[in-house]
Structure formats: structure tokens, C-alpha cells
């Protein structure tokens, strides 16, 4: 193996204006050649994988930072900082045949990201269920379904099913194929539209309040943690209490989405979230109070406070935590995959800061 070699061009500017405002922007164009990757081998080799200098990965990143002092007086100070970034990467050269990777090196079912020359990095691959007339026509033309379009209809969930099986115990969703009979296709993209951090710091006399928010807009998550219970009928959607009797589905309808744990678009979810990453309040202890507390009078100053982390999250994601990244899977990449990972801990800490 040789060390990977990276070249990067970066451009940017920094502007201070109206005394209390700053604006920074940077753009970077980076290319890493001889990228070290674990690539699959032929079974005849006696090994499954081998580390190689296998290709070149190019990426472009935009970064923006805005700072503003919104108020400043003898007793009150307020500063706001906003940072944002957006990254896109592409495999521009590959020395081996295209292959799939995923969050678990030992589980072939989770290999859902395609490594191929010209491939945008972070695109999820899997199968789709038929939800529109175009998909139905292509699947019939491929020979994977018989008959004509009139033999199929859309059910209450928006999926095409066989008309003869609609509202029966045999009703199941139908998998989509292209005209060549291939089911594997792009089903999602983990790349967010942007990431943003918003921090506020307010000071009033001896009291300081700070809050930090993280906003991830867009990008999709593959939810393996939800897919697995479909095999055991343990997802809330299978509890059909309150549904009209005619619209209730058999358990086999939902187990079809399990799909042998292979990736499919039923478990691709929007990964947008807004999180209160940290909230902290601390207070300067008055000198008069310090003098009354045994042992504190020897210190020049003291502050007490409380710090909370991950206290609140707003998201439509159905899993425990939208801030996910699957394990490495033997490749030097991160995956936005919910693969039985623990959610981020919510913590509360107390602080005592003493200065001589």
C-alpha cells in the first residue's frame, strides 16, 4: 500500500463591517488519489477482501460563517454566530470493478452504497415498490409481472397490488423492475442540503446564558433498526387498531417490506432535524456571598452553573435519533445509516469554577 495523496485548492474571504458584524466564506476543491479501500476479491483468491489503493475521490465544500454582536452595554451583551457547510463528493477514478459497501462488513444485506467510477458518493441503492404507472409499465414489460395495467390497482397506502388480491389476505406490495429486469436502483441520498450551527451567548451582569443549535436540512437515512422488527411483526404500523375493517392488511403484506433484510425504499426516511445541542447557564457568585461560605473567601472568583446537552430534537424521522452514523464496515467512509446504534445521550452537568 502507498499513502493516499491529497491535493486541495481553497478560496475564501473575510469581511468585517458595521463594527459588530463579520462574514467569512470559503470554497475548497479537494482530490484524494490512491484512496485506500477494502475491495472484494474473487472467491478463488481464498480471501473476501483486500486493502488496496483503489481509486480517486474528489470533493467540493462550501463553508459560511456569520458573526454579529447584537447588543453591547455595561450590563448586557449578546452575540450570535451562525456557521453552515455543504459537501459533495464523487468517485472520479476506480482501479477495480464496481462494488457495494455498507455499515456492516460481515452482512452482505447491508451493502447499499455503490463504489463506481463517476458515482456520486453517498447514494443509497436498493429496490423500490411500485407506486406509479411508469414503474408498473416497466415491470410488466420486463416480464416480472403478467397481464396488463388494468390487472393492478393502487391501494390505500399508495402501492400497486394485484386487483384480484386487493382487500384479501393475499394482498402484497409489488417490487419494481426496470425494462431489463433489474431491481437494484437508487433509492436515496444521505447527503444533507446543508448543515448549520447556531450559537447564542447572552450576558447580563453576572449571569451568562449560552445555547447551541444544530440544524441538518435534507439528506436521507436508511433505517435498518426499523426494518428488522418487520420480520417479527413488531413495528407500530402492523397494529391496525382504528382502521376500517376493509382496509386492514394481513401480516404478510408488511413482512414483504422486510424483503429478506435487503434495502428497499420503504425504509428510506428524511433525515432533517433541529437539535438543541447545548444549553448552559452560569452565575458569577458575588464576593459578599463568597465571604460567608467557608473556604470560598480564599478564591478571587467563583461561578456555578448547569450544562444540558441534547435536551431537545425536532424531526419527522421515526427512529430513536436522526443523528446517526453507522460503523465503518471496513471502509474509510461514514454512513448515515441507522444500524442498531444507540441514540445520543441526553446529559445534564453541574459546574463549579474557582479561580485564584
Coordinates of C-alpha atoms in Angstrom, one line a residue, residues 43-266:
X43 CA -13.8 -16.4 -4.0
X44 CA -11.0 -18.3 -5.8
X45 CA -8.5 -16.0 -4.0
X46 CA -9.3 -17.6 -0.7
X47 CA -10.0 -14.2 0.9
X48 CA -13.0 -12.0 0.9
X49 CA -11.4 -8.6 0.8
X50 CA -8.1 -6.9 0.3
X51 CA -6.9 -3.3 1.2
X52 CA -5.8 -1.5 -2.0
X53 CA -5.0 1.9 -3.4
X54 CA -8.2 1.6 -5.4
X55 CA -9.3 5.0 -6.7
X56 CA -9.7 8.7 -6.6
X57 CA -12.3 10.7 -4.6
X58 CA -13.0 14.3 -5.4
X59 CA -15.0 16.6 -3.2
X60 CA -16.2 20.2 -3.1
X61 CA -17.1 22.0 0.1
X62 CA -18.7 25.4 0.8
X63 CA -18.4 26.9 4.3
X64 CA -20.0 30.1 5.6
X65 CA -19.8 31.8 8.9
X66 CA -21.6 34.9 10.1
X67 CA -21.0 36.6 13.5
X68 CA -22.9 39.5 15.0
X69 CA -22.8 41.4 18.3
X70 CA -26.5 42.3 18.6
X71 CA -26.2 44.2 21.8
X72 CA -23.4 45.6 23.9
X73 CA -23.7 47.8 27.0
X74 CA -22.3 48.0 30.5
X75 CA -24.6 45.3 31.9
X76 CA -25.8 43.4 28.8
X77 CA -24.0 41.6 25.9
X78 CA -25.5 39.4 23.1
X79 CA -23.5 37.7 20.4
X80 CA -24.9 35.4 17.6
X81 CA -22.8 33.1 15.5
X82 CA -24.1 31.1 12.5
X83 CA -22.0 28.5 10.6
X84 CA -23.1 26.4 7.6
X85 CA -21.5 24.0 5.2
X86 CA -22.3 21.8 2.3
X87 CA -20.2 19.0 0.8
X88 CA -20.5 16.8 -2.3
X89 CA -18.1 14.0 -3.3
X90 CA -17.7 11.9 -6.4
X91 CA -15.6 8.9 -7.3
X92 CA -13.6 10.1 -10.3
X93 CA -11.4 7.0 -10.9
X94 CA -11.6 3.4 -9.8
X95 CA -9.0 0.7 -10.4
X96 CA -11.3 -2.3 -9.7
X97 CA -14.8 -3.4 -10.8
X98 CA -17.7 -1.5 -9.2
X99 CA -18.8 -2.9 -5.8
X100 CA -21.2 -2.2 -2.9
X101 CA -20.2 -1.3 0.7
X102 CA -22.2 -0.7 3.8
X103 CA -22.2 -0.3 7.6
X104 CA -21.5 -4.0 8.4
X105 CA -18.6 -5.7 6.7
X106 CA -20.0 -9.1 7.7
X107 CA -23.5 -8.6 6.4
X108 CA -24.0 -8.6 2.7
X109 CA -27.6 -7.4 3.0
X110 CA -26.3 -4.0 4.3
X111 CA -24.1 -3.2 1.3
X112 CA -26.2 -0.4 0.0
X113 CA -23.6 2.2 -1.2
X114 CA -22.2 1.8 -4.7
X115 CA -18.5 2.4 -5.3
X116 CA -18.1 3.0 -9.0
X117 CA -16.3 5.4 -11.3
X118 CA -18.4 8.5 -11.9
X119 CA -20.7 7.6 -8.9
X120 CA -21.8 10.4 -6.5
X121 CA -20.7 9.4 -3.0
X122 CA -23.5 8.7 -0.5
X123 CA -26.2 7.5 -2.8
X124 CA -28.3 4.6 -1.4
X125 CA -29.0 1.6 -3.6
X126 CA -31.8 -0.9 -3.2
X127 CA -35.2 -1.9 -4.6
X128 CA -38.4 0.1 -4.9
X129 CA -42.0 -0.8 -4.6
X130 CA -44.4 0.1 -7.5
X131 CA -46.1 3.4 -6.8
X132 CA -46.7 4.9 -10.2
X133 CA -47.9 3.9 -13.6
X134 CA -44.4 4.2 -15.2
X135 CA -42.9 1.7 -12.7
X136 CA -45.8 -0.7 -13.4
X137 CA -45.4 -0.5 -17.2
X138 CA -41.7 -1.1 -17.0
X139 CA -42.1 -4.1 -14.6
X140 CA -44.8 -5.7 -16.9
X141 CA -42.5 -5.1 -19.9
X142 CA -39.6 -6.8 -18.1
X143 CA -41.8 -9.9 -17.7
X144 CA -41.7 -9.8 -13.9
X145 CA -45.5 -9.2 -13.8
X146 CA -48.1 -10.8 -16.1
X147 CA -51.1 -9.2 -17.7
X148 CA -51.8 -5.6 -18.4
X149 CA -52.0 -2.4 -16.3
X150 CA -55.8 -2.9 -15.7
X151 CA -55.0 -6.1 -13.7
X152 CA -53.4 -3.9 -11.0
X153 CA -54.6 -1.1 -8.7
X154 CA -53.3 1.3 -6.1
X155 CA -54.2 0.5 -2.5
X156 CA -54.8 2.9 0.4
X157 CA -51.0 3.1 1.2
X158 CA -50.2 4.2 -2.4
X159 CA -48.7 0.9 -3.5
X160 CA -49.8 -1.1 -6.6
X161 CA -51.2 -4.5 -5.8
X162 CA -52.9 -7.2 -7.9
X163 CA -56.6 -6.1 -8.4
X164 CA -57.8 -9.7 -7.7
X165 CA -56.0 -9.7 -4.4
X166 CA -57.0 -6.2 -3.3
X167 CA -58.6 -6.3 0.2
X168 CA -57.9 -10.0 0.6
X169 CA -55.4 -12.0 2.8
X170 CA -53.2 -12.3 -0.3
X171 CA -52.7 -8.6 -0.8
X172 CA -49.0 -7.7 -1.0
X173 CA -47.0 -4.8 -2.5
X174 CA -45.2 -5.4 -5.7
X175 CA -41.5 -4.8 -6.4
X176 CA -40.5 -2.5 -9.2
X177 CA -38.1 -3.6 -12.0
X178 CA -36.7 -1.7 -15.0
X179 CA -37.4 -3.0 -18.5
X180 CA -34.2 -5.2 -18.4
X181 CA -35.5 -6.9 -15.2
X182 CA -33.1 -5.2 -12.8
X183 CA -34.5 -4.2 -9.4
X184 CA -31.3 -2.6 -8.0
X185 CA -31.6 1.2 -8.3
X186 CA -31.0 4.5 -6.5
X187 CA -33.4 4.8 -3.6
X188 CA -32.0 7.7 -1.6
X189 CA -29.1 10.1 -0.9
X190 CA -27.6 10.6 2.6
X191 CA -26.0 14.0 1.7
X192 CA -27.8 16.9 3.5
X193 CA -28.7 20.0 1.6
X194 CA -26.6 21.8 4.3
X195 CA -25.5 21.6 7.9
X196 CA -25.9 24.6 10.1
X197 CA -24.8 25.6 13.6
X198 CA -26.4 28.5 15.5
X199 CA -24.9 29.7 18.8
X200 CA -26.1 32.5 21.1
X201 CA -24.3 33.9 24.1
X202 CA -26.1 36.4 26.4
X203 CA -24.6 38.0 29.4
X204 CA -26.5 40.1 31.9
X205 CA -24.4 41.4 34.8
X206 CA -23.0 38.2 36.4
X207 CA -25.3 35.8 34.6
X208 CA -24.3 34.1 31.3
X209 CA -26.7 32.1 29.1
X210 CA -25.4 30.2 26.0
X211 CA -27.3 28.0 23.6
X212 CA -26.1 26.0 20.6
X213 CA -28.5 24.6 17.9
X214 CA -27.6 22.2 15.1
X215 CA -29.8 22.1 12.0
X216 CA -29.3 19.3 9.4
X217 CA -31.5 20.1 6.4
X218 CA -32.3 17.3 4.0
X219 CA -30.4 14.1 3.2
X220 CA -31.9 10.7 3.9
X221 CA -31.4 7.9 6.4
X222 CA -31.7 4.2 5.8
X223 CA -33.5 2.7 8.9
X224 CA -32.3 -0.8 9.4
X225 CA -33.3 -0.6 13.1
X226 CA -36.9 -0.3 11.9
X227 CA -36.7 -2.9 9.1
X228 CA -35.6 -5.8 11.3
X229 CA -38.8 -5.9 13.5
X230 CA -40.9 -6.2 10.4
X231 CA -39.7 -9.8 10.2
X232 CA -41.3 -10.4 13.7
X233 CA -44.4 -8.2 13.2
X234 CA -43.2 -5.7 15.9
X235 CA -43.5 -2.4 14.2
X236 CA -46.3 0.0 15.3
X237 CA -47.7 0.2 11.7
X238 CA -48.7 -3.5 12.0
X239 CA -51.1 -2.6 14.8
X240 CA -54.1 -1.6 12.7
X241 CA -56.4 -0.7 15.5
X242 CA -58.8 2.0 14.3
X243 CA -58.5 1.2 10.6
X244 CA -61.7 0.4 8.8
X245 CA -62.1 -3.4 8.6
X246 CA -61.9 -3.4 4.8
X247 CA -58.6 -1.5 4.8
X248 CA -56.7 -3.7 7.3
X249 CA -53.8 -5.6 5.8
X250 CA -52.6 -9.2 6.5
X251 CA -49.3 -9.5 8.3
X252 CA -47.8 -11.0 5.1
X253 CA -48.4 -7.6 3.5
X254 CA -46.0 -5.9 6.0
X255 CA -43.5 -8.8 6.1
X256 CA -43.0 -8.2 2.3
X257 CA -41.3 -4.9 3.2
X258 CA -38.8 -6.8 5.3
X259 CA -37.5 -8.1 1.9
X260 CA -35.0 -10.6 3.4
X261 CA -33.4 -7.5 5.1
X262 CA -32.3 -6.2 1.7
X263 CA -32.5 -2.5 1.3
X264 CA -35.7 -1.0 -0.2
X265 CA -37.3 2.4 -0.4
X266 CA -39.9 1.7 2.4

